[in-house]
């Protein structure tokens, strides 16, 4: 699937309006900690590639955060490679595909990891707090929590999408990049 290119200067705004909670959470944690572990770098990095961040902008994006924590030299030595790798520029030159909801929901994040699906992997308290930060109202939050209790994580994400965009999403959410492109279609028809 092809996406129009997005520019680095718009990314903070896009994260607020059009990232699903899984990506929004990792994005916020990266900005807060200036670091993400491997699982997060893969999940968020491939998503950003999918939304149309080109390789140079992706390197600038990760460099700006990581260099605050590990320094520029270590970033270039240890982390830049994986980013180029995700874009198929290193190693086997495989062009890696962004992860689907199914793959993310099936992942098993450990302590200190921020990847995974918040509907599946957050505690109820953390999920409620995250939904409230996103601007989901309390009635919609209860509907979301009901779906989560029944393990319908993608339906919970779809309800979040509908609450935030004010329109139905009949197809349902099955991919974070689909969440993004559907959101952009509504916001910029
Ligand atoms: Fe992300 Fe999919 Fe979970 Fe939504 S359902 S938060 S898009 S993994």
PDB file of C-alpha atoms and ligand atoms in Angstrom:
ATOM      1  CA  UNK A   1       0.000   0.000   0.000  1.00  0.00           C
ATOM      2  CA  UNK A   2       1.341   3.448  -0.912  1.00  0.00           C
ATOM      3  CA  UNK A   3       1.183   6.441   1.366  1.00  0.00           C
ATOM      4  CA  UNK A   4       1.974  10.062   0.662  1.00  0.00           C
ATOM      5  CA  UNK A   5       5.157  11.210   2.342  1.00  0.00           C
ATOM      6  CA  UNK A   6       4.793  12.919   5.695  1.00  0.00           C
ATOM      7  CA  UNK A   7       7.220  15.499   6.910  1.00  0.00           C
ATOM      8  CA  UNK A   8       9.117  15.459  10.169  1.00  0.00           C
ATOM      9  CA  UNK A   9       7.814  18.858  11.240  1.00  0.00           C
ATOM     10  CA  UNK A  10       4.214  17.556  11.179  1.00  0.00           C
ATOM     11  CA  UNK A  11       4.851  14.427  13.185  1.00  0.00           C
ATOM     12  CA  UNK A  12       3.943  15.752  16.668  1.00  0.00           C
ATOM     13  CA  UNK A  13       0.598  16.977  15.383  1.00  0.00           C
ATOM     14  CA  UNK A  14      -0.069  13.757  13.449  1.00  0.00           C
ATOM     15  CA  UNK A  15       0.715  11.699  16.552  1.00  0.00           C
ATOM     16  CA  UNK A  16      -1.982  13.586  18.445  1.00  0.00           C
ATOM     17  CA  UNK A  17      -4.670  13.405  15.773  1.00  0.00           C
ATOM     18  CA  UNK A  18      -4.107  10.184  13.872  1.00  0.00           C
ATOM     19  CA  UNK A  19      -1.879   7.666  15.684  1.00  0.00           C
ATOM     20  CA  UNK A  20      -3.635   4.694  17.297  1.00  0.00           C
ATOM     21  CA  UNK A  21      -3.014   4.322  21.019  1.00  0.00           C
ATOM     22  CA  UNK A  22      -0.258   1.693  20.582  1.00  0.00           C
ATOM     23  CA  UNK A  23       1.828   4.120  18.518  1.00  0.00           C
ATOM     24  CA  UNK A  24       0.865   7.213  20.466  1.00  0.00           C
ATOM     25  CA  UNK A  25       2.073   5.520  23.662  1.00  0.00           C
ATOM     26  CA  UNK A  26       5.444   4.584  22.199  1.00  0.00           C
ATOM     27  CA  UNK A  27       5.830   8.010  20.622  1.00  0.00           C
ATOM     28  CA  UNK A  28       5.159   9.733  23.974  1.00  0.00           C
ATOM     29  CA  UNK A  29       7.525   7.370  25.822  1.00  0.00           C
ATOM     30  CA  UNK A  30      10.273   7.982  23.269  1.00  0.00           C
ATOM     31  CA  UNK A  31       9.919  11.741  23.756  1.00  0.00           C
ATOM     32  CA  UNK A  32       9.889  11.309  27.543  1.00  0.00           C
ATOM     33  CA  UNK A  33      12.712   8.764  27.962  1.00  0.00           C
ATOM     34  CA  UNK A  34      14.676   9.548  24.750  1.00  0.00           C
ATOM     35  CA  UNK A  35      14.887   5.802  24.350  1.00  0.00           C
ATOM     36  CA  UNK A  36      12.838   2.776  23.262  1.00  0.00           C
ATOM     37  CA  UNK A  37      13.857  -0.853  23.512  1.00  0.00           C
ATOM     38  CA  UNK A  38      14.215  -3.043  20.446  1.00  0.00           C
ATOM     39  CA  UNK A  39      10.565  -4.167  20.247  1.00  0.00           C
ATOM     40  CA  UNK A  40       9.408  -0.559  20.353  1.00  0.00           C
ATOM     41  CA  UNK A  41      11.952   0.596  17.796  1.00  0.00           C
ATOM     42  CA  UNK A  42      10.666  -2.079  15.423  1.00  0.00           C
ATOM     43  CA  UNK A  43       6.945  -1.550  16.038  1.00  0.00           C
ATOM     44  CA  UNK A  44       7.031   2.274  15.956  1.00  0.00           C
ATOM     45  CA  UNK A  45       9.796   2.475  13.349  1.00  0.00           C
ATOM     46  CA  UNK A  46       7.985   0.313  10.805  1.00  0.00           C
ATOM     47  CA  UNK A  47       4.714   2.126  11.479  1.00  0.00           C
ATOM     48  CA  UNK A  48       6.422   5.465  10.758  1.00  0.00           C
ATOM     49  CA  UNK A  49       7.885   4.045   7.594  1.00  0.00           C
ATOM     50  CA  UNK A  50       4.359   2.929   6.654  1.00  0.00           C
ATOM     51  CA  UNK A  51       2.833   6.363   7.238  1.00  0.00           C
ATOM     52  CA  UNK A  52       5.380   7.810   4.845  1.00  0.00           C
ATOM     53  CA  UNK A  53       8.367   9.041   6.866  1.00  0.00           C
ATOM     54  CA  UNK A  54      11.351   8.711   4.540  1.00  0.00           C
ATOM     55  CA  UNK A  55      14.654   7.229   5.683  1.00  0.00           C
ATOM     56  CA  UNK A  56      16.476  10.548   6.151  1.00  0.00           C
ATOM     57  CA  UNK A  57      13.647  11.929   8.248  1.00  0.00           C
ATOM     58  CA  UNK A  58      13.413   8.684  10.209  1.00  0.00           C
ATOM     59  CA  UNK A  59      17.136   8.872  11.032  1.00  0.00           C
ATOM     60  CA  UNK A  60      16.736  12.527  12.068  1.00  0.00           C
ATOM     61  CA  UNK A  61      13.725  11.657  14.207  1.00  0.00           C
ATOM     62  CA  UNK A  62      15.404   8.816  16.139  1.00  0.00           C
ATOM     63  CA  UNK A  63      18.731  10.639  16.324  1.00  0.00           C
ATOM     64  CA  UNK A  64      17.130  13.719  17.921  1.00  0.00           C
ATOM     65  CA  UNK A  65      15.732  11.615  20.785  1.00  0.00           C
ATOM     66  CA  UNK A  66      18.400   8.943  21.271  1.00  0.00           C
ATOM     67  CA  UNK A  67      21.310  11.380  21.166  1.00  0.00           C
ATOM     68  CA  UNK A  68      19.865  13.097  24.275  1.00  0.00           C
ATOM     69  CA  UNK A  69      20.210   9.828  26.143  1.00  0.00           C
ATOM     70  CA  UNK A  70      23.082   7.819  24.653  1.00  0.00           C
ATOM     71  CA  UNK A  71      24.958  10.532  22.730  1.00  0.00           C
ATOM     72  CA  UNK A  72      25.392  11.029  19.024  1.00  0.00           C
ATOM     73  CA  UNK A  73      28.320   8.671  18.581  1.00  0.00           C
ATOM     74  CA  UNK A  74      26.612   5.717  20.211  1.00  0.00           C
ATOM     75  CA  UNK A  75      23.452   6.411  18.237  1.00  0.00           C
ATOM     76  CA  UNK A  76      25.329   6.294  14.939  1.00  0.00           C
ATOM     77  CA  UNK A  77      27.259   3.186  15.980  1.00  0.00           C
ATOM     78  CA  UNK A  78      24.526   1.094  17.552  1.00  0.00           C
ATOM     79  CA  UNK A  79      21.122   2.310  16.444  1.00  0.00           C
ATOM     80  CA  UNK A  80      21.308   3.951  13.023  1.00  0.00           C
ATOM     81  CA  UNK A  81      21.977   0.551  11.460  1.00  0.00           C
ATOM     82  CA  UNK A  82      18.640  -0.948  12.587  1.00  0.00           C
ATOM     83  CA  UNK A  83      16.759   2.043  11.228  1.00  0.00           C
ATOM     84  CA  UNK A  84      18.412   1.712   7.829  1.00  0.00           C
ATOM     85  CA  UNK A  85      17.825  -2.020   8.136  1.00  0.00           C
ATOM     86  CA  UNK A  86      14.068  -1.440   8.613  1.00  0.00           C
ATOM     87  CA  UNK A  87      14.105   0.497   5.366  1.00  0.00           C
ATOM     88  CA  UNK A  88      15.845  -2.368   3.610  1.00  0.00           C
ATOM     89  CA  UNK A  89      19.147  -0.496   3.298  1.00  0.00           C
ATOM     90  CA  UNK A  90      21.307  -2.901   5.302  1.00  0.00           C
ATOM     91  CA  UNK A  91      21.777  -6.634   5.706  1.00  0.00           C
ATOM     92  CA  UNK A  92      19.549  -8.764   3.552  1.00  0.00           C
ATOM     93  CA  UNK A  93      17.837  -5.642   2.202  1.00  0.00           C
ATOM     94  CA  UNK A  94      14.468  -7.072   3.090  1.00  0.00           C
ATOM     95  CA  UNK A  95      11.830  -4.386   2.915  1.00  0.00           C
ATOM     96  CA  UNK A  96      10.172  -4.885   6.298  1.00  0.00           C
ATOM     97  CA  UNK A  97       6.417  -4.438   6.506  1.00  0.00           C
ATOM     98  CA  UNK A  98       4.681  -2.565   9.346  1.00  0.00           C
ATOM     99  CA  UNK A  99       3.110  -4.875  11.948  1.00  0.00           C
ATOM    100  CA  UNK A 100      -0.594  -5.709  11.888  1.00  0.00           C
ATOM    101  CA  UNK A 101      -2.832  -5.537  14.978  1.00  0.00           C
ATOM    102  CA  UNK A 102      -2.832  -9.317  15.118  1.00  0.00           C
ATOM    103  CA  UNK A 103       0.957  -9.423  15.321  1.00  0.00           C
ATOM    104  CA  UNK A 104       1.102  -6.621  17.897  1.00  0.00           C
ATOM    105  CA  UNK A 105      -1.651  -8.107  20.075  1.00  0.00           C
ATOM    106  CA  UNK A 106       0.155 -11.479  19.996  1.00  0.00           C
ATOM    107  CA  UNK A 107       3.467  -9.948  21.110  1.00  0.00           C
ATOM    108  CA  UNK A 108       4.676 -10.334  24.686  1.00  0.00           C
ATOM    109  CA  UNK A 109       6.200  -7.080  25.941  1.00  0.00           C
ATOM    110  CA  UNK A 110       8.367  -7.461  29.050  1.00  0.00           C
ATOM    111  CA  UNK A 111       9.249  -5.009  31.826  1.00  0.00           C
ATOM    112  CA  UNK A 112      10.391  -1.671  30.423  1.00  0.00           C
ATOM    113  CA  UNK A 113       8.949  -2.423  26.978  1.00  0.00           C
ATOM    114  CA  UNK A 114       6.451  -0.020  25.448  1.00  0.00           C
ATOM    115  CA  UNK A 115       5.469  -1.981  22.386  1.00  0.00           C
ATOM    116  CA  UNK A 116       2.362  -4.185  22.221  1.00  0.00           C
ATOM    117  CA  UNK A 117      -1.323  -3.242  22.139  1.00  0.00           C
ATOM    118  CA  UNK A 118      -2.470  -1.132  25.113  1.00  0.00           C
ATOM    119  CA  UNK A 119      -5.963  -2.689  24.965  1.00  0.00           C
ATOM    120  CA  UNK A 120      -4.355  -6.081  25.453  1.00  0.00           C
ATOM    121  CA  UNK A 121      -1.279  -5.277  27.536  1.00  0.00           C
ATOM    122  CA  UNK A 122      -2.120  -2.303  29.798  1.00  0.00           C
ATOM    123  CA  UNK A 123      -3.657  -2.631  33.248  1.00  0.00           C
ATOM    124  CA  UNK A 124      -7.235  -1.329  33.441  1.00  0.00           C
ATOM    125  CA  UNK A 125      -6.033   1.729  35.371  1.00  0.00           C
ATOM    126  CA  UNK A 126      -3.323   2.619  32.834  1.00  0.00           C
ATOM    127  CA  UNK A 127      -5.673   2.078  29.916  1.00  0.00           C
ATOM    128  CA  UNK A 128      -8.307   4.369  31.440  1.00  0.00           C
ATOM    129  CA  UNK A 129      -5.687   7.054  32.037  1.00  0.00           C
ATOM    130  CA  UNK A 130      -4.371   6.732  28.476  1.00  0.00           C
ATOM    131  CA  UNK A 131      -7.877   6.976  26.978  1.00  0.00           C
ATOM    132  CA  UNK A 132      -8.586  10.046  29.028  1.00  0.00           C
ATOM    133  CA  UNK A 133      -5.333  11.692  27.841  1.00  0.00           C
ATOM    134  CA  UNK A 134      -6.413  10.956  24.265  1.00  0.00           C
ATOM    135  CA  UNK A 135      -9.686  12.774  24.915  1.00  0.00           C
ATOM    136  CA  UNK A 136     -12.100   9.793  24.943  1.00  0.00           C
ATOM    137  CA  UNK A 137     -15.205  10.725  26.977  1.00  0.00           C
ATOM    138  CA  UNK A 138     -16.343   8.641  29.936  1.00  0.00           C
ATOM    139  CA  UNK A 139     -19.300   6.966  28.190  1.00  0.00           C
ATOM    140  CA  UNK A 140     -17.098   5.831  25.288  1.00  0.00           C
ATOM    141  CA  UNK A 141     -14.437   4.741  27.779  1.00  0.00           C
ATOM    142  CA  UNK A 142     -16.932   2.378  29.451  1.00  0.00           C
ATOM    143  CA  UNK A 143     -17.835   0.890  26.041  1.00  0.00           C
ATOM    144  CA  UNK A 144     -14.135   0.401  25.309  1.00  0.00           C
ATOM    145  CA  UNK A 145     -13.508  -1.262  28.692  1.00  0.00           C
ATOM    146  CA  UNK A 146     -16.413  -3.667  28.066  1.00  0.00           C
ATOM    147  CA  UNK A 147     -14.834  -4.807  24.824  1.00  0.00           C
ATOM    148  CA  UNK A 148     -11.453  -5.166  26.526  1.00  0.00           C
ATOM    149  CA  UNK A 149     -12.974  -7.346  29.268  1.00  0.00           C
ATOM    150  CA  UNK A 150     -14.326  -9.613  26.525  1.00  0.00           C
ATOM    151  CA  UNK A 151     -10.923  -9.605  24.828  1.00  0.00           C
ATOM    152  CA  UNK A 152     -12.189  -7.799  21.733  1.00  0.00           C
ATOM    153  CA  UNK A 153      -9.124  -5.595  21.556  1.00  0.00           C
ATOM    154  CA  UNK A 154      -9.483  -4.451  17.946  1.00  0.00           C
ATOM    155  CA  UNK A 155     -13.150  -3.620  18.537  1.00  0.00           C
ATOM    156  CA  UNK A 156     -12.058  -1.570  21.565  1.00  0.00           C
ATOM    157  CA  UNK A 157      -9.615   0.282  19.307  1.00  0.00           C
ATOM    158  CA  UNK A 158     -12.347   0.796  16.700  1.00  0.00           C
ATOM    159  CA  UNK A 159     -14.639   2.320  19.359  1.00  0.00           C
ATOM    160  CA  UNK A 160     -11.809   4.649  20.385  1.00  0.00           C
ATOM    161  CA  UNK A 161     -11.366   5.682  16.763  1.00  0.00           C
ATOM    162  CA  UNK A 162     -15.103   6.357  16.425  1.00  0.00           C
ATOM    163  CA  UNK A 163     -15.249   8.341  19.678  1.00  0.00           C
ATOM    164  CA  UNK A 164     -12.331  10.541  18.616  1.00  0.00           C
ATOM    165  CA  UNK A 165     -13.413  11.085  15.008  1.00  0.00           C
ATOM    166  CA  UNK A 166     -17.172  11.251  15.518  1.00  0.00           C
ATOM    167  CA  UNK A 167     -17.929   8.925  12.603  1.00  0.00           C
ATOM    168  CA  UNK A 168     -18.439   5.170  12.298  1.00  0.00           C
ATOM    169  CA  UNK A 169     -15.571   2.960  11.177  1.00  0.00           C
ATOM    170  CA  UNK A 170     -17.534   0.097   9.660  1.00  0.00           C
ATOM    171  CA  UNK A 171     -14.546  -1.903   8.442  1.00  0.00           C
ATOM    172  CA  UNK A 172     -13.074  -2.009  11.968  1.00  0.00           C
ATOM    173  CA  UNK A 173      -9.417  -1.489  12.824  1.00  0.00           C
ATOM    174  CA  UNK A 174      -7.054  -4.301  11.874  1.00  0.00           C
ATOM    175  CA  UNK A 175      -3.814  -2.437  11.223  1.00  0.00           C
ATOM    176  CA  UNK A 176      -2.237   0.608  12.900  1.00  0.00           C
ATOM    177  CA  UNK A 177      -1.437   2.079   9.478  1.00  0.00           C
ATOM    178  CA  UNK A 178      -5.084   1.638   8.472  1.00  0.00           C
ATOM    179  CA  UNK A 179      -6.087   3.577  11.621  1.00  0.00           C
ATOM    180  CA  UNK A 180      -3.745   6.335  10.496  1.00  0.00           C
ATOM    181  CA  UNK A 181      -4.898   6.503   6.887  1.00  0.00           C
ATOM    182  CA  UNK A 182      -8.613   6.284   7.813  1.00  0.00           C
ATOM    183  CA  UNK A 183      -8.078   9.105  10.304  1.00  0.00           C
ATOM    184  CA  UNK A 184      -6.310  11.270   7.735  1.00  0.00           C
ATOM    185  CA  UNK A 185      -9.089  10.632   5.208  1.00  0.00           C
ATOM    186  CA  UNK A 186     -11.633  11.953   7.703  1.00  0.00           C
ATOM    187  CA  UNK A 187      -9.546  14.918   8.850  1.00  0.00           C
ATOM    188  CA  UNK A 188      -8.378  15.889   5.344  1.00  0.00           C
ATOM    189  CA  UNK A 189     -11.056  14.642   2.948  1.00  0.00           C
TER     190      UNK A 189
HETATM  191 FE1  LIG B   1      -2.646  -0.632  17.841  1.00  0.00          FE
HETATM  192 FE2  LIG B   1      -4.210  -2.406  16.631  1.00  0.00          FE
HETATM  193 FE3  LIG B   1      -4.038  -2.350  19.315  1.00  0.00          FE
HETATM  194 FE4  LIG B   1      -5.302  -0.433  17.970  1.00  0.00          FE
HETATM  195  S1  LIG B   1      -5.903  -2.630  18.094  1.00  0.00           S
HETATM  196  S2  LIG B   1      -3.862  -0.127  19.661  1.00  0.00           S
HETATM  197  S3  LIG B   1      -4.052  -0.234  16.146  1.00  0.00           S
HETATM  198  S4  LIG B   1      -2.410  -2.872  17.879  1.00  0.00           S
END
